[in-house]
Amino acid sequence: MLTIGRRPLPVVGRARMYVCGITPYDTTHLGHARTFVWADVAARVLRHAGVPVEVCRNVTDVDDVLTSAARRAGSPYDSFAAVQQFYFDRDMAALHVHPVTYEPRAHTYVPQVVALARALLELGHAYERDGAVYFRGSGVRERAGIDAEEAARLLAEFGDDPVSGGADPRRDDPADVAIWRPSAKGEPGWPSEWGEGRPGWHAECAAMAMTTYGPALDLHAGGADLRFPHHAYEAAMAEAVTGVRPFARAWLHVGVVRVDGAKMAKSAGNLVFTTDLLRHHPVGAVRLLLLDHPWAADWDYHPGGLEEAAARLERLHRAAYRTAAGRPAASAAGERAAVRALLDDLDVATALAIAEEEGGQAARTVIAVLALG
């Protein structure tokens, strides 16, 4: 049985996994890649344990940064997003990320967001102001374990306080977030009973996840920087409208990638693109680089790490065909120990150590499950 965050995750039938996908406005960098490779490993480990897995990875193609990037490129937002999505899918295939089962795009789920907003209004969990619909967010930060000052900072950073210079005067509470809001000039818009507008980010994911899987998930994956406000409000909206708790039985919040201590981000100008690394290094080495630190831990990238990963990959392949003196290296006990490590909170480090030491079938299994071949 897989454990995530030390939480056992028994599954009867299929495992329902939702992965927060990209906003398709730029090239895939290592920060993106780390999240999606770890999510891929979680699904692969479950499949190796005999559990059928369905993976839904959304595309956030209704977003301010996408609209701005498309405008600068002189392209319609949906055409621009489709081109960037093509490049992303190419990068995922190059990284040996298994194709997902579902890939909903936010702009095709606007009717579901409208239905979500309508239901939350009827249940008293939302209110309408001047064409905007707000979710009542009281208690969300407390459940996420975030203090008021940090919550306010993160809400502003992630665009949930859209009024320049202060709090949105239409909101009853600074913790309330938009499920639906009027479209600004130049933004895409859709009809609703509250006027033309567009979905809020958290509502998009809630609507796509519930439309795909119903009221609950087994495993929700995404970057640790999305823990609050995005995942906290996504879950709160879903739980408020369905009454089912928890929305996700387990969370895979993958730590951020840093360069010289700063989070890898376009605004920081420190991006490392996966296409550049794959041009000069085998895919197994790049995956091993991304998996070489516990999934929940933040990690500082340095170029020398790739050479270390490539050297370790070579050792693993040699170990896979090594025979120890006096006994076959394809030790069933070693293979079982390596698989137990992977099922124990995705302990890749221990599984790799066992694979190198035992060699044979243990190494071949770890290489196959982690897609390092």
PDB file of C-alpha atoms in Angstrom, residues 20 122 155 243 269 312 344:
ATOM      1  CA  CYS A  20      -2.393  20.861 -11.245  1.00  0.00           C
ATOM      2  CA  GLU A 122     -27.812  28.789  -3.422  1.00  0.00           C
ATOM      3  CA  LEU A 155      -3.564  36.091  -1.719  1.00  0.00           C
ATOM      4  CA  GLY A 243     -20.509  18.229   1.603  1.00  0.00           C
ATOM      5  CA  GLY A 269      15.174  35.515 -14.613  1.00  0.00           C
ATOM      6  CA  ARG A 312      24.750   7.306 -10.862  1.00  0.00           C
ATOM      7  CA  ASP A 344       6.836   4.215   1.711  1.00  0.00           C
TER       8      ASP A 344
END
